[in-house]
mmCIF file of C-alpha atoms in Angstrom:
data_model
loop_
_atom_site.group_PDB
_atom_site.id
_atom_site.type_symbol
_atom_site.label_atom_id
_atom_site.label_comp_id
_atom_site.label_asym_id
_atom_site.label_seq_id
_atom_site.Cartn_x
_atom_site.Cartn_y
_atom_site.Cartn_z
ATOM 1 C CA MET A 1 -84.599 -217.970 55.089
ATOM 2 C CA GLU A 2 -82.749 -218.664 51.837
ATOM 3 C CA THR A 3 -80.817 -221.926 51.784
ATOM 4 C CA PHE A 4 -77.670 -222.590 49.764
ATOM 5 C CA ASP A 5 -75.903 -225.679 48.509
ATOM 6 C CA ARG A 6 -73.200 -226.434 51.084
ATOM 7 C CA SER A 7 -72.224 -229.870 49.871
ATOM 8 C CA PRO A 8 -68.492 -230.732 49.917
ATOM 9 C CA GLY A 9 -68.333 -230.721 46.122
ATOM 10 C CA THR A 10 -69.807 -227.243 45.862
ATOM 11 C CA VAL A 11 -67.525 -225.908 48.593
ATOM 12 C CA ALA A 12 -64.504 -227.405 46.829
ATOM 13 C CA ILE A 13 -65.431 -225.834 43.486
ATOM 14 C CA ALA A 14 -66.102 -222.462 45.124
ATOM 15 C CA LEU A 15 -62.788 -222.608 46.969
ATOM 16 C CA VAL A 16 -60.759 -223.554 43.900
ATOM 17 C CA ALA A 17 -62.445 -220.867 41.792
ATOM 18 C CA THR A 18 -62.038 -218.035 44.299
ATOM 19 C CA THR A 19 -58.473 -219.023 45.202
ATOM 20 C CA ALA A 20 -57.567 -219.055 41.505
ATOM 21 C CA VAL A 21 -59.045 -215.578 41.063
ATOM 22 C CA GLN A 22 -57.042 -214.327 44.046
ATOM 23 C CA ALA A 23 -53.841 -215.913 42.739
ATOM 24 C CA PHE A 24 -54.117 -214.554 39.206
ATOM 25 C CA VAL A 25 -55.031 -210.977 40.139
ATOM 26 C CA THR A 26 -52.177 -210.992 42.658
ATOM 27 C CA MET A 27 -49.843 -212.285 39.956
ATOM 28 C CA ALA A 28 -50.961 -209.465 37.657
ATOM 29 C CA THR A 29 -50.395 -206.755 40.277
ATOM 30 C CA LEU A 30 -46.928 -208.084 41.201
ATOM 31 C CA THR A 31 -45.684 -208.562 37.645
ATOM 32 C CA VAL A 32 -44.450 -204.975 37.334
ATOM 33 C CA SER A 33 -42.343 -205.353 40.475
ATOM 34 C CA VAL A 34 -40.514 -208.265 38.849
ATOM 35 C CA PHE A 35 -39.652 -206.578 35.553
ATOM 36 C CA ALA A 36 -39.265 -203.058 37.041
ATOM 37 C CA PRO A 37 -35.430 -202.967 36.860
ATOM 38 C CA GLU A 38 -35.473 -203.925 33.180
ATOM 39 C CA ALA A 39 -38.270 -201.521 32.274
ATOM 40 C CA ALA A 40 -36.698 -198.706 34.285
ATOM 41 C CA LYS A 41 -33.544 -198.837 32.156
ATOM 42 C CA GLU A 42 -35.528 -198.296 28.975
ATOM 43 C CA LEU A 43 -37.825 -195.654 30.442
ATOM 44 C CA GLY A 44 -35.043 -193.709 32.139
ATOM 45 C CA VAL A 45 -36.558 -193.788 35.627
ATOM 46 C CA ALA A 46 -35.262 -195.093 38.932
ATOM 47 C CA PRO A 47 -36.356 -198.661 39.765
ATOM 48 C CA GLU A 48 -37.301 -197.400 43.239
ATOM 49 C CA ASN A 49 -40.301 -195.710 41.650
ATOM 50 C CA ILE A 50 -41.997 -199.096 41.840
ATOM 51 C CA GLY A 51 -42.956 -198.055 45.382
ATOM 52 C CA LEU A 52 -45.173 -195.338 43.906
ATOM 53 C CA TYR A 53 -46.727 -197.889 41.543
ATOM 54 C CA ALA A 54 -47.554 -200.144 44.504
ATOM 55 C CA SER A 55 -49.097 -197.307 46.517
ATOM 56 C CA ILE A 56 -51.326 -196.208 43.647
ATOM 57 C CA THR A 57 -52.361 -199.825 43.086
ATOM 58 C CA TYR A 58 -53.650 -200.083 46.634
ATOM 59 C CA ILE A 59 -55.400 -196.724 46.420
ATOM 60 C CA GLY A 60 -57.242 -198.166 43.438
ATOM 61 C CA ALA A 61 -57.927 -201.303 45.477
ATOM 62 C CA MET A 62 -59.445 -199.200 48.267
ATOM 63 C CA ILE A 63 -61.877 -197.655 45.798
ATOM 64 C CA GLY A 64 -62.622 -201.024 44.218
ATOM 65 C CA THR A 65 -63.518 -202.715 47.496
ATOM 66 C CA VAL A 66 -66.166 -200.233 48.596
ATOM 67 C CA THR A 67 -67.835 -200.134 45.187
ATOM 68 C CA ALA A 68 -68.009 -203.930 44.794
ATOM 69 C CA GLY A 69 -71.382 -204.448 46.490
ATOM 70 C CA GLY A 70 -73.604 -202.984 43.797
ATOM 71 C CA PHE A 71 -71.770 -204.760 40.979
ATOM 72 C CA VAL A 72 -71.958 -208.136 42.726
ATOM 73 C CA ARG A 73 -75.679 -207.805 43.416
ATOM 74 C CA ARG A 74 -76.443 -206.731 39.837
ATOM 75 C CA TYR A 75 -74.120 -209.031 37.866
ATOM 76 C CA GLY A 76 -73.179 -211.833 40.283
ATOM 77 C CA ALA A 77 -69.920 -212.501 42.095
ATOM 78 C CA ILE A 78 -68.432 -214.743 39.400
ATOM 79 C CA ARG A 79 -69.248 -212.371 36.554
ATOM 80 C CA PHE A 80 -67.824 -209.456 38.517
ATOM 81 C CA SER A 81 -64.705 -211.495 39.333
ATOM 82 C CA GLN A 82 -64.262 -212.107 35.607
ATOM 83 C CA ILE A 83 -64.626 -208.384 34.942
ATOM 84 C CA SER A 84 -62.125 -207.599 37.699
ATOM 85 C CA MET A 85 -59.578 -210.030 36.261
ATOM 86 C CA VAL A 86 -59.903 -208.443 32.815
ATOM 87 C CA VAL A 87 -59.524 -204.977 34.368
ATOM 88 C CA CYS A 88 -56.300 -206.112 36.094
ATOM 89 C CA ALA A 89 -55.063 -207.487 32.780
ATOM 90 C CA ALA A 90 -55.950 -204.236 30.998
ATOM 91 C CA GLY A 91 -53.975 -202.261 33.544
ATOM 92 C CA LEU A 92 -50.932 -204.441 33.007
ATOM 93 C CA LEU A 93 -51.295 -204.170 29.231
ATOM 94 C CA ILE A 94 -51.307 -200.377 29.452
ATOM 95 C CA CYS A 95 -47.795 -200.568 30.919
ATOM 96 C CA THR A 96 -46.481 -201.790 27.587
ATOM 97 C CA GLY A 97 -47.108 -198.332 26.111
ATOM 98 C CA GLY A 98 -43.606 -197.513 27.272
ATOM 99 C CA HIS A 99 -44.021 -194.272 29.282
ATOM 100 C CA TRP A 100 -43.771 -193.941 33.063
ATOM 101 C CA SER A 101 -47.042 -191.967 33.245
ATOM 102 C CA LEU A 102 -48.807 -194.978 31.725
ATOM 103 C CA PHE A 103 -47.474 -197.130 34.567
ATOM 104 C CA LEU A 104 -49.178 -194.851 37.086
ATOM 105 C CA ILE A 105 -52.463 -194.984 35.169
ATOM 106 C CA ALA A 106 -52.067 -198.750 34.921
ATOM 107 C CA ALA A 107 -51.502 -198.995 38.679
ATOM 108 C CA MET A 108 -54.833 -197.313 39.415
ATOM 109 C CA ILE A 109 -56.676 -199.484 36.883
ATOM 110 C CA GLY A 110 -55.027 -202.647 38.201
ATOM 111 C CA GLY A 111 -55.972 -201.720 41.751
ATOM 112 C CA LEU A 112 -59.580 -201.126 40.735
ATOM 113 C CA GLY A 113 -59.593 -204.692 39.426
ATOM 114 C CA TYR A 114 -57.686 -206.208 42.343
ATOM 115 C CA GLY A 115 -59.729 -204.729 45.188
ATOM 116 C CA PRO A 116 -63.210 -206.152 44.426
ATOM 117 C CA THR A 117 -62.115 -209.785 44.119
ATOM 118 C CA THR A 118 -62.108 -210.436 47.863
ATOM 119 C CA PRO A 119 -65.617 -209.023 48.519
ATOM 120 C CA ALA A 120 -66.843 -211.027 45.520
ATOM 121 C CA SER A 121 -65.248 -214.233 46.787
ATOM 122 C CA SER A 122 -66.664 -213.596 50.263
ATOM 123 C CA HIS A 123 -70.116 -213.403 48.697
ATOM 124 C CA VAL A 124 -69.639 -216.862 47.136
ATOM 125 C CA LEU A 125 -67.896 -218.579 50.049
ATOM 126 C CA SER A 126 -70.210 -217.226 52.755
ATOM 127 C CA ARG A 127 -73.208 -218.660 50.908
ATOM 128 C CA HIS A 128 -71.834 -222.150 50.339
ATOM 129 C CA THR A 129 -69.446 -222.852 53.219
ATOM 130 C CA PRO A 130 -70.808 -224.529 56.377
ATOM 131 C CA PRO A 131 -70.304 -222.039 59.249
ATOM 132 C CA ARG A 132 -68.113 -224.464 61.208
ATOM 133 C CA PHE A 133 -65.521 -224.391 58.397
ATOM 134 C CA LEU A 134 -65.744 -220.710 57.496
ATOM 135 C CA SER A 135 -62.379 -219.533 58.877
ATOM 136 C CA LEU A 136 -60.500 -222.484 57.402
ATOM 137 C CA VAL A 137 -62.039 -222.066 53.954
ATOM 138 C CA PHE A 138 -61.436 -218.307 53.916
ATOM 139 C CA SER A 139 -57.861 -218.834 55.103
ATOM 140 C CA ILE A 140 -57.186 -221.365 52.361
ATOM 141 C CA LYS A 141 -58.646 -218.924 49.839
ATOM 142 C CA GLN A 142 -56.277 -216.230 51.113
ATOM 143 C CA THR A 143 -53.295 -218.456 50.294
ATOM 144 C CA GLY A 144 -54.042 -217.278 46.760
ATOM 145 C CA VAL A 145 -52.055 -214.134 47.618
ATOM 146 C CA PRO A 146 -48.708 -215.877 48.276
ATOM 147 C CA LEU A 147 -49.520 -218.305 45.470
ATOM 148 C CA GLY A 148 -49.883 -215.360 43.100
ATOM 149 C CA GLY A 149 -46.556 -214.032 44.332
ATOM 150 C CA LEU A 150 -44.998 -217.425 43.710
ATOM 151 C CA LEU A 151 -46.390 -217.522 40.168
ATOM 152 C CA ALA A 152 -45.061 -214.031 39.471
ATOM 153 C CA GLY A 153 -41.664 -214.944 40.893
ATOM 154 C CA LEU A 154 -41.394 -218.134 38.849
ATOM 155 C CA LEU A 155 -43.000 -217.235 35.517
ATOM 156 C CA VAL A 156 -42.285 -213.543 34.951
ATOM 157 C CA PRO A 157 -38.467 -213.925 34.980
ATOM 158 C CA LEU A 158 -38.827 -216.653 32.338
ATOM 159 C CA PHE A 159 -41.095 -214.490 30.202
ATOM 160 C CA LEU A 160 -38.690 -211.593 30.713
ATOM 161 C CA ALA A 161 -35.755 -213.647 29.443
ATOM 162 C CA TRP A 162 -37.710 -214.941 26.451
ATOM 163 C CA TYR A 163 -39.735 -211.917 25.350
ATOM 164 C CA GLY A 164 -38.471 -208.828 27.196
ATOM 165 C CA TRP A 165 -40.504 -206.864 29.711
ATOM 166 C CA ARG A 166 -43.292 -205.941 27.296
ATOM 167 C CA GLY A 167 -43.649 -209.565 26.234
ATOM 168 C CA ALA A 168 -43.638 -210.630 29.882
ATOM 169 C CA ALA A 169 -46.521 -208.262 30.585
ATOM 170 C CA ALA A 170 -48.433 -209.509 27.545
ATOM 171 C CA SER A 171 -47.862 -213.140 28.586
ATOM 172 C CA VAL A 172 -49.311 -212.535 32.049
ATOM 173 C CA VAL A 173 -52.223 -210.653 30.498
ATOM 174 C CA ALA A 174 -52.977 -213.701 28.344
ATOM 175 C CA ILE A 175 -52.864 -216.042 31.360
ATOM 176 C CA VAL A 176 -55.215 -213.848 33.387
ATOM 177 C CA VAL A 177 -57.703 -213.371 30.545
ATOM 178 C CA VAL A 178 -57.806 -217.097 29.724
ATOM 179 C CA SER A 179 -58.350 -217.839 33.427
ATOM 180 C CA ALA A 180 -61.233 -215.338 33.506
ATOM 181 C CA ILE A 181 -62.817 -217.118 30.544
ATOM 182 C CA LEU A 182 -62.434 -220.529 32.206
ATOM 183 C CA LEU A 183 -64.181 -219.157 35.295
ATOM 184 C CA GLN A 184 -67.350 -219.057 33.190
ATOM 185 C CA PHE A 185 -67.843 -222.781 33.845
ATOM 186 C CA THR A 186 -68.675 -221.987 37.500
ATOM 187 C CA ARG A 187 -71.052 -219.117 36.854
ATOM 188 C CA ARG A 188 -74.290 -221.074 36.577
ATOM 189 C CA ARG A 189 -73.610 -222.727 39.948
ATOM 190 C CA PHE A 190 -72.787 -219.568 41.903
ATOM 191 C CA ASP A 191 -74.389 -216.554 40.224
ATOM 192 C CA PHE A 192 -78.074 -216.450 41.109
ATOM 193 C CA GLY A 193 -80.478 -214.090 42.817
ATOM 194 C CA MET A 194 -79.073 -211.014 41.082
ATOM 195 C CA VAL A 195 -81.042 -207.744 41.181
ATOM 196 C CA ALA A 196 -81.288 -206.255 37.685
ATOM 197 C CA GLY A 197 -81.967 -202.707 38.850
ATOM 198 C CA GLU A 198 -79.421 -202.625 41.666
ATOM 199 C CA PRO A 199 -77.617 -199.238 41.735
ATOM 200 C CA LEU A 200 -73.929 -199.658 40.984
ATOM 201 C CA LEU A 201 -72.606 -196.687 42.936
ATOM 202 C CA ARG A 202 -75.469 -194.892 44.703
ATOM 203 C CA GLY A 203 -75.384 -196.025 48.334
ATOM 204 C CA ASN A 204 -72.524 -198.426 47.619
ATOM 205 C CA VAL A 205 -69.556 -196.112 48.147
ATOM 206 C CA MET A 206 -69.932 -194.648 51.648
ATOM 207 C CA GLY A 207 -72.448 -197.308 52.687
ATOM 208 C CA PRO A 208 -69.839 -200.036 53.310
ATOM 209 C CA LEU A 209 -67.785 -197.709 55.520
ATOM 210 C CA ARG A 210 -70.839 -196.608 57.493
ATOM 211 C CA LEU A 211 -71.751 -200.253 57.966
ATOM 212 C CA VAL A 212 -68.446 -201.355 59.490
ATOM 213 C CA PHE A 213 -67.953 -198.276 61.675
ATOM 214 C CA ALA A 214 -71.544 -198.054 62.919
ATOM 215 C CA ARG A 215 -71.433 -201.509 64.478
ATOM 216 C CA LYS A 216 -69.417 -201.974 67.609
ATOM 217 C CA GLU A 217 -68.814 -205.663 66.873
ATOM 218 C CA LEU A 218 -67.137 -204.762 63.554
ATOM 219 C CA ARG A 219 -65.344 -201.567 64.527
ATOM 220 C CA LEU A 220 -62.502 -203.162 66.505
ATOM 221 C CA LEU A 221 -61.928 -205.799 63.823
ATOM 222 C CA VAL A 222 -61.669 -203.185 61.106
ATOM 223 C CA ILE A 223 -59.423 -200.802 63.024
ATOM 224 C CA GLY A 224 -57.300 -203.775 64.039
ATOM 225 C CA SER A 225 -56.940 -204.763 60.391
ATOM 226 C CA PHE A 226 -55.484 -201.330 59.626
ATOM 227 C CA LEU A 227 -52.699 -201.963 62.125
ATOM 228 C CA PHE A 228 -52.289 -205.585 61.045
ATOM 229 C CA ALA A 229 -51.907 -204.548 57.412
ATOM 230 C CA ALA A 230 -49.611 -201.674 58.348
ATOM 231 C CA SER A 231 -47.390 -204.044 60.287
ATOM 232 C CA GLN A 232 -47.444 -206.705 57.572
ATOM 233 C CA GLN A 233 -46.600 -204.345 54.727
ATOM 234 C CA SER A 234 -43.898 -202.438 56.608
ATOM 235 C CA TYR A 235 -42.235 -205.555 57.980
ATOM 236 C CA ILE A 236 -42.052 -207.255 54.585
ATOM 237 C CA TYR A 237 -41.201 -204.137 52.589
ATOM 238 C CA PHE A 238 -38.180 -203.195 54.704
ATOM 239 C CA LEU A 239 -36.957 -206.571 55.948
ATOM 240 C CA VAL A 240 -34.336 -207.282 53.279
ATOM 241 C CA THR A 241 -32.911 -203.752 53.463
ATOM 242 C CA TYR A 242 -32.830 -203.914 57.265
ATOM 243 C CA LEU A 243 -31.012 -207.231 57.313
ATOM 244 C CA GLU A 244 -28.459 -206.020 54.767
ATOM 245 C CA THR A 245 -27.782 -202.527 56.113
ATOM 246 C CA GLY A 246 -28.603 -203.092 59.763
ATOM 247 C CA ILE A 247 -26.818 -206.340 60.577
ATOM 248 C CA GLY A 248 -24.589 -206.825 57.541
ATOM 249 C CA TRP A 249 -26.219 -209.816 55.891
ATOM 250 C CA THR A 250 -25.745 -210.572 52.214
ATOM 251 C CA ASN A 251 -28.621 -210.131 49.789
ATOM 252 C CA GLN A 252 -28.876 -213.915 49.460
ATOM 253 C CA GLN A 253 -29.198 -214.397 53.228
ATOM 254 C CA ALA A 254 -31.770 -211.628 53.510
ATOM 255 C CA GLY A 255 -33.725 -213.007 50.569
ATOM 256 C CA PHE A 256 -33.806 -216.434 52.190
ATOM 257 C CA ALA A 257 -35.167 -214.863 55.394
ATOM 258 C CA LEU A 258 -37.978 -213.354 53.338
ATOM 259 C CA SER A 259 -38.655 -216.780 51.794
ATOM 260 C CA VAL A 260 -38.836 -218.332 55.266
ATOM 261 C CA LEU A 261 -41.348 -215.659 56.225
ATOM 262 C CA GLY A 262 -43.453 -216.409 53.141
ATOM 263 C CA ALA A 263 -43.491 -220.166 53.728
ATOM 264 C CA ALA A 264 -44.500 -219.664 57.359
ATOM 265 C CA ALA A 265 -47.275 -217.315 56.211
ATOM 266 C CA VAL A 266 -48.895 -219.981 54.049
ATOM 267 C CA ILE A 267 -48.775 -222.523 56.873
ATOM 268 C CA GLY A 268 -49.982 -219.956 59.380
ATOM 269 C CA ARG A 269 -52.990 -218.905 57.317
ATOM 270 C CA VAL A 270 -54.317 -222.436 57.129
ATOM 271 C CA ALA A 271 -53.435 -223.312 60.727
ATOM 272 C CA TRP A 272 -55.069 -220.229 62.240
ATOM 273 C CA GLY A 273 -58.193 -220.796 60.166
ATOM 274 C CA ALA A 274 -58.434 -224.385 61.390
ATOM 275 C CA LEU A 275 -57.884 -223.290 65.001
ATOM 276 C CA ALA A 276 -60.543 -220.567 64.784
ATOM 277 C CA ASP A 277 -63.091 -223.079 63.507
ATOM 278 C CA ALA A 278 -62.109 -225.760 66.023
ATOM 279 C CA THR A 279 -62.412 -223.421 69.016
ATOM 280 C CA GLY A 280 -65.263 -221.247 67.735
ATOM 281 C CA ARG A 281 -63.370 -218.236 69.090
ATOM 282 C CA SER A 282 -62.146 -216.351 66.055
ATOM 283 C CA GLN A 283 -61.632 -213.041 67.824
ATOM 284 C CA PHE A 284 -59.535 -214.721 70.507
ATOM 285 C CA VAL A 285 -57.441 -216.332 67.756
ATOM 286 C CA LEU A 286 -56.960 -212.896 66.193
ATOM 287 C CA ALA A 287 -55.884 -211.606 69.610
ATOM 288 C CA VAL A 288 -53.265 -214.349 69.869
ATOM 289 C CA ILE A 289 -52.096 -213.546 66.331
ATOM 290 C CA ALA A 290 -51.819 -209.838 67.206
ATOM 291 C CA LEU A 291 -49.767 -210.565 70.301
ATOM 292 C CA GLY A 292 -47.550 -212.872 68.258
ATOM 293 C CA MET A 293 -47.034 -210.067 65.736
ATOM 294 C CA ALA A 294 -46.115 -207.728 68.575
ATOM 295 C CA VAL A 295 -43.554 -210.099 70.084
ATOM 296 C CA SER A 296 -41.899 -210.939 66.750
ATOM 297 C CA SER A 297 -41.826 -207.271 65.668
ATOM 298 C CA ALA A 298 -40.242 -206.307 68.977
ATOM 299 C CA ALA A 299 -37.654 -209.075 68.631
ATOM 300 C CA THR A 300 -36.864 -207.846 65.107
ATOM 301 C CA ALA A 301 -36.069 -204.408 66.520
ATOM 302 C CA PHE A 302 -33.147 -205.954 68.409
ATOM 303 C CA PHE A 303 -31.569 -207.883 65.542
ATOM 304 C CA ALA A 304 -27.793 -207.514 65.632
ATOM 305 C CA GLY A 305 -24.794 -208.872 63.781
ATOM 306 C CA GLU A 306 -23.980 -211.297 66.579
ATOM 307 C CA TRP A 307 -27.353 -212.992 66.350
ATOM 308 C CA PRO A 308 -27.069 -216.518 64.906
ATOM 309 C CA SER A 309 -28.810 -216.809 61.552
ATOM 310 C CA TRP A 310 -31.164 -219.521 62.828
ATOM 311 C CA ALA A 311 -32.493 -217.149 65.495
ATOM 312 C CA VAL A 312 -33.258 -214.481 62.888
ATOM 313 C CA PHE A 313 -34.989 -217.075 60.724
ATOM 314 C CA ILE A 314 -37.150 -218.179 63.678
ATOM 315 C CA VAL A 315 -38.259 -214.601 64.339
ATOM 316 C CA CYS A 316 -39.015 -214.035 60.648
ATOM 317 C CA ALA A 317 -41.000 -217.274 60.549
ATOM 318 C CA ALA A 318 -42.915 -216.231 63.672
ATOM 319 C CA PHE A 319 -43.846 -212.948 62.041
ATOM 320 C CA GLY A 320 -44.779 -214.705 58.808
ATOM 321 C CA ALA A 321 -47.105 -217.111 60.627
ATOM 322 C CA THR A 322 -48.793 -214.290 62.545
ATOM 323 C CA GLY A 323 -48.224 -210.994 60.735
ATOM 324 C CA VAL A 324 -49.090 -212.474 57.339
ATOM 325 C CA GLY A 325 -51.382 -215.253 58.579
ATOM 326 C CA TRP A 326 -54.332 -213.277 59.940
ATOM 327 C CA ASN A 327 -56.195 -212.350 56.747
ATOM 328 C CA GLY A 328 -58.482 -215.355 56.305
ATOM 329 C CA VAL A 329 -59.667 -215.395 59.923
ATOM 330 C CA TYR A 330 -60.339 -211.651 59.754
ATOM 331 C CA ILE A 331 -62.429 -211.793 56.575
ATOM 332 C CA ALA A 332 -64.333 -214.846 57.825
ATOM 333 C CA GLU A 333 -65.087 -213.070 61.095
ATOM 334 C CA ILE A 334 -66.557 -210.077 59.267
ATOM 335 C CA THR A 335 -68.718 -212.523 57.324
ATOM 336 C CA ARG A 336 -69.924 -214.180 60.532
ATOM 337 C CA ARG A 337 -70.993 -210.915 62.105
ATOM 338 C CA VAL A 338 -73.281 -209.629 59.370
ATOM 339 C CA ALA A 339 -76.390 -210.877 57.590
ATOM 340 C CA PRO A 340 -75.832 -212.788 54.313
ATOM 341 C CA ASP A 341 -76.979 -209.869 52.157
ATOM 342 C CA GLU A 342 -74.486 -207.560 53.889
ATOM 343 C CA VAL A 343 -71.389 -209.706 53.352
ATOM 344 C CA THR A 344 -70.113 -208.010 50.200
ATOM 345 C CA ARG A 345 -70.558 -204.478 51.562
ATOM 346 C CA ALA A 346 -69.099 -205.331 54.968
ATOM 347 C CA THR A 347 -66.081 -207.021 53.415
ATOM 348 C CA GLY A 348 -65.586 -204.070 51.069
ATOM 349 C CA GLY A 349 -65.772 -201.563 53.902
ATOM 350 C CA GLY A 350 -63.400 -203.598 56.046
ATOM 351 C CA LEU A 351 -60.865 -204.013 53.256
ATOM 352 C CA PHE A 352 -60.964 -200.287 52.469
ATOM 353 C CA VAL A 353 -59.546 -199.705 55.947
ATOM 354 C CA THR A 354 -57.150 -202.656 55.596
ATOM 355 C CA PHE A 355 -55.725 -201.329 52.326
ATOM 356 C CA ALA A 356 -55.413 -197.875 53.880
ATOM 357 C CA GLY A 357 -52.897 -199.420 56.261
ATOM 358 C CA VAL A 358 -51.020 -200.907 53.309
ATOM 359 C CA VAL A 359 -50.867 -197.524 51.549
ATOM 360 C CA THR A 360 -49.836 -195.306 54.463
ATOM 361 C CA ALA A 361 -47.651 -197.471 56.688
ATOM 362 C CA PRO A 362 -44.470 -197.847 54.588
ATOM 363 C CA ALA A 363 -44.180 -194.059 54.241
ATOM 364 C CA VAL A 364 -44.622 -193.538 57.996
ATOM 365 C CA PHE A 365 -42.184 -196.366 58.744
ATOM 366 C CA SER A 366 -39.625 -194.752 56.425
ATOM 367 C CA ILE A 367 -40.041 -191.380 58.131
ATOM 368 C CA VAL A 368 -39.418 -192.967 61.538
ATOM 369 C CA VAL A 369 -36.282 -194.694 60.196
ATOM 370 C CA HIS A 370 -34.920 -191.376 58.869
ATOM 371 C CA MET A 371 -35.786 -189.491 62.055
ATOM 372 C CA THR A 372 -34.186 -192.055 64.381
ATOM 373 C CA GLY A 373 -31.318 -193.157 62.178
ATOM 374 C CA GLY A 374 -32.223 -196.828 62.422
ATOM 375 C CA TYR A 375 -34.956 -199.422 62.196
ATOM 376 C CA SER A 376 -35.390 -200.370 65.853
ATOM 377 C CA ALA A 377 -37.843 -197.625 66.810
ATOM 378 C CA ALA A 378 -39.965 -198.262 63.736
ATOM 379 C CA TYR A 379 -40.303 -201.982 64.486
ATOM 380 C CA LEU A 380 -41.079 -201.215 68.135
ATOM 381 C CA ILE A 381 -43.901 -198.886 67.034
ATOM 382 C CA LEU A 382 -45.339 -201.744 64.956
ATOM 383 C CA ALA A 383 -45.094 -203.973 68.020
ATOM 384 C CA ALA A 384 -46.864 -201.437 70.246
ATOM 385 C CA GLY A 385 -49.783 -200.999 67.840
ATOM 386 C CA THR A 386 -50.477 -204.697 67.394
ATOM 387 C CA PHE A 387 -50.001 -205.332 71.121
ATOM 388 C CA VAL A 388 -52.761 -202.836 71.977
ATOM 389 C CA VAL A 389 -55.095 -204.418 69.413
ATOM 390 C CA GLY A 390 -54.330 -207.875 70.770
ATOM 391 C CA VAL A 391 -55.196 -206.856 74.311
ATOM 392 C CA LEU A 392 -58.453 -205.212 73.208
ATOM 393 C CA MET A 393 -59.442 -208.320 71.238
ATOM 394 C CA LEU A 394 -59.173 -210.480 74.347
ATOM 395 C CA ARG A 395 -62.538 -209.139 75.482
ATOM 396 C CA PRO A 396 -65.644 -211.401 75.185
ATOM 397 C CA GLU A 397 -66.747 -211.978 71.616
ATOM 398 C CA LYS A 398 -69.960 -210.888 69.952
ATOM 399 C CA LYS A 399 -72.113 -213.838 68.914
ATOM 400 C CA ALA A 400 -72.117 -214.389 65.170
ATOM 401 C CA ILE A 401 -75.230 -213.426 63.204
ATOM 402 C CA GLN A 402 -75.048 -216.151 60.582
ATOM 403 C CA ALA A 403 -76.343 -219.610 61.318
#
């Protein structure tokens, strides 16, 4: 059995490197959402079209995740992460061409770069992280997503004010490319055992999906992630609008509620990862998270103008800690349940289903809102889905494969 360096120093370097990759590709994919109003004026399109950009990005990410396995085995996870970062940067650079059709092309390219970074990081972290710390390490790595959002929120408005939206895009491109170059310093430590003749696509497209659906111990996790992601994306995407139009809050109040949710998400990701490792019952922790999502989503359905603001903030924080805090435990649990050489494919297959929830849910949520004339039914549907998953995940857990 192959042994890997799992010393604290190596784990720390792997964690910093993979978290940085996650943060910078997230920053790149969110940059357009920050300068969309400014760009829309010049291009003569409605700013709301950014929703289409986001959907196409995640379609690209779905494709990228299931094709990651062959590239990682041939080139190494770090090299492929570098390639993915450059692809994300290239997509963002294409936006500067100044036509809306280029934005849609850029969204697909950016998604193709964004999607593979998590399977690649799972390949690195699963090799070098002691099993007893797997959920915590993966959860910390997943804080790269909100960190990337924070970077986009802080830096892009500055770049926009200084250089305009094209200059802002170019500035982020430069940051991402330089970061990809700096990642080279970790390659010798983490990229080894590559297979020169590994097929890049043959057997690596449908194979990851067959892997996760053929195994009973993975199937519930993956299907659950679809509903988790659907709930997460819908809740966040519509929260500000719901608070403004549904209960009469100001944009500033609603924005602060979203910030509370984001802060709770970061804390929740780390806390749930630590709890999963401490108890050794990751699936049970995911069940608790799912039930917490259900309760907070159901409570959100009953928001009303007479609710005190602190009560709304508590519910939003509860959803943030659960509905946006599950990702690291989920990815670590997939890693635990497969052999080391299956980690990249299993993660890719699982994330394909996860991203499918991200792509489809906001549209379905919107349809329910229009059909019912309000948001309550839509949030209750989210609650029902995650409640069912939570109950199913309370069953006895499958013993992990990895030692």
